[in-house]
Coordinates of C-alpha atoms in Angstrom, one line a residue:
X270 CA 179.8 65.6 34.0
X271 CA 179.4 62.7 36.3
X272 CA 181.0 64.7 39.3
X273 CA 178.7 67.3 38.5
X274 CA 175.9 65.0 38.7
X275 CA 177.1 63.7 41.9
X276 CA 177.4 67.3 43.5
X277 CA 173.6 68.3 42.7
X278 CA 172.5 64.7 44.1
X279 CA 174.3 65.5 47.4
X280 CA 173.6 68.7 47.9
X281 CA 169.7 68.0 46.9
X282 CA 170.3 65.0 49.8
X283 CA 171.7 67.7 51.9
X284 CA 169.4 70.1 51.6
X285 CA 166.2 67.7 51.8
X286 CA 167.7 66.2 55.2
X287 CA 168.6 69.9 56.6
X288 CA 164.8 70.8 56.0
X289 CA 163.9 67.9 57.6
X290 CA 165.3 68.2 60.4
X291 CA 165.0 71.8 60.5
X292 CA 161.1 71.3 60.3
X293 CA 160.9 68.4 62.9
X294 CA 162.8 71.0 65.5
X295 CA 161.2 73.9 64.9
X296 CA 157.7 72.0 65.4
X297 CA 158.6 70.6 68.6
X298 CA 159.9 74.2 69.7
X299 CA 156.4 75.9 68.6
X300 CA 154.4 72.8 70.2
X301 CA 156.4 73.1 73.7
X302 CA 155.7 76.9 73.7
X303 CA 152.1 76.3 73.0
X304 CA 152.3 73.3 75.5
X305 CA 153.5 75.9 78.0
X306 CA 151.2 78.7 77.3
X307 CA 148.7 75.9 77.2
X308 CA 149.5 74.9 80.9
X309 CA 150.0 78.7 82.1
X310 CA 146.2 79.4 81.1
X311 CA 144.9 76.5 82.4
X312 CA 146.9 77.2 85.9
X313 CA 145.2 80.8 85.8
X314 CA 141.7 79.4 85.2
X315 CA 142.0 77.2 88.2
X316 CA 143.4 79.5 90.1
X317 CA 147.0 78.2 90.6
X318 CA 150.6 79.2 91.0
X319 CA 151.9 79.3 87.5
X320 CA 155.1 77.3 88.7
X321 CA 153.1 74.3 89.7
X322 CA 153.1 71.4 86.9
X323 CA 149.8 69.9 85.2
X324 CA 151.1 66.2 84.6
X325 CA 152.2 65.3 81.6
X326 CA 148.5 66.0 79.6
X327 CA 149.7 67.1 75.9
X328 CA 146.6 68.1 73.7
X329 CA 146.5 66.8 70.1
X330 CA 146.3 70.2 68.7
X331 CA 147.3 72.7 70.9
X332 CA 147.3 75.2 68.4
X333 CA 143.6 75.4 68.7
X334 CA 143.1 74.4 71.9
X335 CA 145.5 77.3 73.2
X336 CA 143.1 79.4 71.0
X337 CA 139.8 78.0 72.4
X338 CA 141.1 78.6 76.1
X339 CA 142.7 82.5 75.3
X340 CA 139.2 82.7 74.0
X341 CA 137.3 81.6 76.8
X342 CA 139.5 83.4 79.3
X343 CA 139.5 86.8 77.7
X344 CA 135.3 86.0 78.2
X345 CA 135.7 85.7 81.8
X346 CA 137.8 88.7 82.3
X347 CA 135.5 90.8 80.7
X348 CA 132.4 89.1 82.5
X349 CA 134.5 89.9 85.7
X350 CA 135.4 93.2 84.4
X351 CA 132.1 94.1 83.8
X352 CA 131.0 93.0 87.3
X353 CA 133.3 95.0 89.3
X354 CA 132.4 98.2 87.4
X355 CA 128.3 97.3 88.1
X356 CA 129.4 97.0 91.8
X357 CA 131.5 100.0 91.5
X358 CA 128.3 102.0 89.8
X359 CA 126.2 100.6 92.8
X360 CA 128.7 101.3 95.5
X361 CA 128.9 104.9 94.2
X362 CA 125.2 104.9 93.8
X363 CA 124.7 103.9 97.7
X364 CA 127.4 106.5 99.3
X365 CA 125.4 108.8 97.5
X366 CA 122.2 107.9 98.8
X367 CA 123.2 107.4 102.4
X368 CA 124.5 111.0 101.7
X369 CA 121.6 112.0 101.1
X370 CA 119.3 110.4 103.3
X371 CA 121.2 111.4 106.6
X372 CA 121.6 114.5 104.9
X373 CA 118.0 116.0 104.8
X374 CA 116.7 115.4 108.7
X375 CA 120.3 116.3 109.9
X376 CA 119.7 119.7 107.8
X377 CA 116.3 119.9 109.2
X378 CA 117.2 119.4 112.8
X379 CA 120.1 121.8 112.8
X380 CA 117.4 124.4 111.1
X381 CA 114.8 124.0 113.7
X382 CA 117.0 124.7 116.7
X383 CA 118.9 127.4 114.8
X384 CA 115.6 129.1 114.1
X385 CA 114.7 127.8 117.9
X386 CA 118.0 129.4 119.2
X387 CA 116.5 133.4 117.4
X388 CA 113.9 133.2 120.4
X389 CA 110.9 132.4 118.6
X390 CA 110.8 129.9 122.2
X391 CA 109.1 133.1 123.8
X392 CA 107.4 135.0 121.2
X393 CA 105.5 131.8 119.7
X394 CA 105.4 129.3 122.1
X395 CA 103.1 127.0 119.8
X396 CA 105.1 127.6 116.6
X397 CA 108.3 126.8 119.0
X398 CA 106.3 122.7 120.0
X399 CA 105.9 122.4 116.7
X400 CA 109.2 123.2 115.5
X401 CA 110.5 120.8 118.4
X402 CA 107.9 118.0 117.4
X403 CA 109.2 118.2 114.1
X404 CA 112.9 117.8 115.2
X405 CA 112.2 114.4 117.2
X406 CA 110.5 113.4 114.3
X407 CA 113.7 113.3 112.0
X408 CA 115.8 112.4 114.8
X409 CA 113.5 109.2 114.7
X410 CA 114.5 109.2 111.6
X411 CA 118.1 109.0 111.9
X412 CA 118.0 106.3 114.8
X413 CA 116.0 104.4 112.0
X414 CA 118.5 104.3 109.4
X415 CA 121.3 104.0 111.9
X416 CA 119.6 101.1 113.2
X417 CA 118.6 99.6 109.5
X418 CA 121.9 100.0 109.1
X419 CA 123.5 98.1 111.4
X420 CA 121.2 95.2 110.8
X421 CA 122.1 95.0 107.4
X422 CA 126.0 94.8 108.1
X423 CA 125.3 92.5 110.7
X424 CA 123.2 90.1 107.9
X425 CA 126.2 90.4 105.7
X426 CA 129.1 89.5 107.3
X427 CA 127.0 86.6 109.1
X428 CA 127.3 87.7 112.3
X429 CA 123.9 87.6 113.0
X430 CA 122.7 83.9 113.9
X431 CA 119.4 82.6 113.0
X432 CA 117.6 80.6 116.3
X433 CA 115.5 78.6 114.0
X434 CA 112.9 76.9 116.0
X435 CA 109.3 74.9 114.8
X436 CA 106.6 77.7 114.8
X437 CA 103.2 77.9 113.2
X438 CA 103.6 80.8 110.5
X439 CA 99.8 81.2 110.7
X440 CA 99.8 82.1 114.0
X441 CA 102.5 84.5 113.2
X442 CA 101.1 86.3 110.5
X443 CA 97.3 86.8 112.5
X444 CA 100.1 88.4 115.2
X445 CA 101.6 90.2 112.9
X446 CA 98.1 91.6 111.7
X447 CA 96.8 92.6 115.3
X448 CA 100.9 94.4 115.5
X449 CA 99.7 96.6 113.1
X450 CA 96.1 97.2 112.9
X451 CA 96.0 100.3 114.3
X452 CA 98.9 101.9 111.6
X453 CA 96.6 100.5 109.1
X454 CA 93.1 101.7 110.3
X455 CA 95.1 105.0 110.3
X456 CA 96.1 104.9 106.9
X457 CA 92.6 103.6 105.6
X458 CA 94.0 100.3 104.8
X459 CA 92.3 96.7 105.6
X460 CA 94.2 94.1 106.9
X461 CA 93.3 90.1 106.4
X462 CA 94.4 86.8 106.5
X463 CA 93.3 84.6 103.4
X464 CA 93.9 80.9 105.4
X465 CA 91.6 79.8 107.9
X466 CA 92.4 81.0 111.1
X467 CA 91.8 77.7 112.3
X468 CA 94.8 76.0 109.9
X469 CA 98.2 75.2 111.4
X470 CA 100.9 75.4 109.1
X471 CA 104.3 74.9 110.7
X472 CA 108.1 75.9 109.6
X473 CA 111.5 75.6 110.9
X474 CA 112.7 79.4 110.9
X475 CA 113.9 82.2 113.1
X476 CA 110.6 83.3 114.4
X477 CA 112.0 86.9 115.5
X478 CA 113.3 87.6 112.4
X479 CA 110.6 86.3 109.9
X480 CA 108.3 88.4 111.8
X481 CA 110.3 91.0 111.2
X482 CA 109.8 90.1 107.3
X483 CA 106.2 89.9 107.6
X484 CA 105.9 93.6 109.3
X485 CA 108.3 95.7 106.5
X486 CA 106.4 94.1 104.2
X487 CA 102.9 94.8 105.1
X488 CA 104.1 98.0 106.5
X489 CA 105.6 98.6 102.9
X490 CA 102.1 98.1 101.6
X491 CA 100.2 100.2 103.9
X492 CA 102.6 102.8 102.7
X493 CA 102.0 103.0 99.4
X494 CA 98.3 101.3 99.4
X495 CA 95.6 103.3 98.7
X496 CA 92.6 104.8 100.9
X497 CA 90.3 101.8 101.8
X498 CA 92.6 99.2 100.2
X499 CA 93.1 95.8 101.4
X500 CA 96.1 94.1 101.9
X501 CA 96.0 90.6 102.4
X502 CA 98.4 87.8 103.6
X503 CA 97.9 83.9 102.6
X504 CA 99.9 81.2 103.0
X505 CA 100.0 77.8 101.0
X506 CA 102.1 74.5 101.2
X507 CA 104.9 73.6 98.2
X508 CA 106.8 70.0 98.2
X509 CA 109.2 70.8 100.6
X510 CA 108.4 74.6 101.6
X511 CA 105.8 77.4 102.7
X512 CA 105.1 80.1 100.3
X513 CA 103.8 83.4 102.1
X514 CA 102.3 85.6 99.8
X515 CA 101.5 89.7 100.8
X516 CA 99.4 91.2 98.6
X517 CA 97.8 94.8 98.2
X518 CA 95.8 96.8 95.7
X519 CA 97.3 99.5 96.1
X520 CA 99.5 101.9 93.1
X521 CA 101.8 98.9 92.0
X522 CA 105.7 99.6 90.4
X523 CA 106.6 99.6 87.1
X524 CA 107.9 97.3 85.4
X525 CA 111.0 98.6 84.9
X526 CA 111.7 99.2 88.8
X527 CA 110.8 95.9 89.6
X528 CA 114.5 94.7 89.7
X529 CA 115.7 97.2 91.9
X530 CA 112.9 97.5 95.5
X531 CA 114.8 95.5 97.2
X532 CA 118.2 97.5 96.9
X533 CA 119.2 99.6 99.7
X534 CA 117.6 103.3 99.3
X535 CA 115.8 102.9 96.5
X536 CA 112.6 103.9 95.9
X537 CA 109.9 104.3 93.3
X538 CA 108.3 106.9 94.6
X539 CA 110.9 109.4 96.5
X540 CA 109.0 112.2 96.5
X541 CA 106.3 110.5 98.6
X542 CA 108.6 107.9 99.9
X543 CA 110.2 110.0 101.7
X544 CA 107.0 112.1 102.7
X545 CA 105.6 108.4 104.9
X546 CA 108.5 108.3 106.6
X547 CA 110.7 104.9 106.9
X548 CA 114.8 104.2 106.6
X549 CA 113.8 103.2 102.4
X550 CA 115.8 100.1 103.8
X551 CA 113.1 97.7 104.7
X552 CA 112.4 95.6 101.4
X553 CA 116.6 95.2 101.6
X554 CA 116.3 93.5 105.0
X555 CA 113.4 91.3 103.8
X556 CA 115.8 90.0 101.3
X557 CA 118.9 89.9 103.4
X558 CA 117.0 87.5 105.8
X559 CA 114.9 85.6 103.9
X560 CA 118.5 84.7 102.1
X561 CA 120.6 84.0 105.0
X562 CA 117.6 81.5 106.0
X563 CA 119.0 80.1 102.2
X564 CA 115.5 80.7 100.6
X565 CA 114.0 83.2 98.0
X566 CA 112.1 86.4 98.1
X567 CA 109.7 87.9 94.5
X568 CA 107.9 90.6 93.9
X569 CA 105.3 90.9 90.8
X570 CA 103.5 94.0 90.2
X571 CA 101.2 96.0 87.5
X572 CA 101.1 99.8 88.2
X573 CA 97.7 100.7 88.8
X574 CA 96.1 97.3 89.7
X575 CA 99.1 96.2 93.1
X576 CA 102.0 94.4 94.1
X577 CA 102.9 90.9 95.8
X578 CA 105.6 90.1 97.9
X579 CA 106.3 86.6 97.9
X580 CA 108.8 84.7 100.1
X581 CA 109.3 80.5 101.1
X582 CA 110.1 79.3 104.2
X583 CA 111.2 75.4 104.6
X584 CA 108.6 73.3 106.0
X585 CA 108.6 71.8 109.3
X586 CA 108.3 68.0 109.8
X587 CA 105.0 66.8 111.4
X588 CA 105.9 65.7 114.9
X589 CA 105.6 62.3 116.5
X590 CA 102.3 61.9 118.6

């Protein structure tokens, strides 16, 4: 009886020691494993090679941590994920646009001098000019968007470089307004400056290419203004910047399009977008070089009542004397 007694006790001894130790290995085996899979996330997140160490950082619970950080990656892969396909929509969007949009005067040329080619030359001599006024017309077309184009792959891969010089953006904007008062008397529409003409305002910007701002935008508004509309221009002072504000009464954008005017190609109004004329990449540029001058660019619109562009320019320091 006794050496059965003695038998249970060691085997109980033996069995409570085997689970011990059992249980302290396998612990440390699951906690290294989730140690490593700890480190190889965290190396992905910063961007590492997943052979390079992290120290010797253990995390008191890595169980959840581990979970925490699968968590919070799988949320930025998506978030990437879901950013690539919105590019991929918009790069499929733009091909398809440019398509279009060299497609209809190249069409319309290659009609004209076909139909040019039948000898209507010599039996309608008028009908033949106009055919041939029309062709130069979306030729001018073309060179447009070739040239828009060019200058907004030339604003995104920086090659372009911005001489920023002191200028008076008042001055500007009345020059800008005498540019174009004859496209707007044309088109029924009033140009104006809100400022006294009198009142300097100064900013440190590339005078070239802020005028070239200035002119898509208020020829964007003669555009689509209305017959004896207004558009006006005004300029007043922030803490360290100049806001320039175009404004017209003309038909406005909806709400819902107000995200998108200054993508390439897009329009609100295609029908009789493309009826005025223009590359439709204008309010594209205005952004791409208001941006690469590292300010911003709004618009703010109610259909029906009219739209303003809004854009800051960094102030220029008052000079000595």
């Amino acid at each position: 009886m006794q050496e059965w007694k003695r038998a249970a006790t060691a085997s109980a001894v033996v069995f409570v020691i085997s689970y011990l130790i059992i249980s302290t290995v396998l612990e440390k085996s699951i906690n290294d494993r989730i140690h490593n899979l700890y480190k190889l996330i965290t190396n992905l997140k910063l961007g590492k090679d997943l052979k390079e160490a992290l120290g010797p950082y253990r995390p008191e619970n890595p169980i959840a941590e581990a979970e925490q950080e699968v968590s919070a990656w799988a949320n930025q892969k998506m978030s990437e994920i879901g950013r690539l396909k919105e590019q991929a929509k918009f790069r499929k969007e733009f091909l398809s646009n440019t398509l279009h949009e060299f497609k209809t005067p190249l069409f319309a040329v290659q009609g004209y001098i076909e139909t040019l080619q039948d000898g209507i030359m010599e039996e309608d001599p008028a009908m033949a000019m106009n055919f041939l006024a029309k062709a130069s017309r979306n030729i001018d077309r073309l060179s447009y968007l070739i040239s828009d184009l060019d200058e907004i792959a030339k604003l995104e891969s920086g090659a372009v470089v911005l001489n920023i010089e002191r200028f008076d953006i008042n001055d500007l904007i009345n020059d800008t307004i005498e540019y174009l008062e004859d496209k707007s008397k044309s088109s029924g529409i009033t140009l104006k400056m809100s400022n006294k003409s009198s009142q300097q305002i100064f900013v440190k910007a590339d005078k070239k290419k802020i005028q070239q701002v200035l002119i898509n935008l208020v020829e964007n508004s003669i555009k689509y203004g209305n017959q004896g509309g207004i558009t006006s221009i005004r300029t007043s002072s922030l803490f360290e910047q100049i806001l320039v504000e175009v404004t017209d009464n003309g038909q406005g954008i909806e709400e819902k399009n107000l995200s998108r005017v200054f993508e390439r190609f897009y329009r609100t109004d295609k029908s009789r977008s493309r009826d005025i004329g223009g590359s439709g990449l204008g309010l594209s540029i205005v952004k791409h070089i208001v941006e690469a001058h590292q300010q911003s660019v709004h618009v703010r619109s109610t259909e029906g009542i009219g739209t303003t562009f809004s854009f800051t320019l960094q102030k220029a320091k008052a000079t000595s004397g």
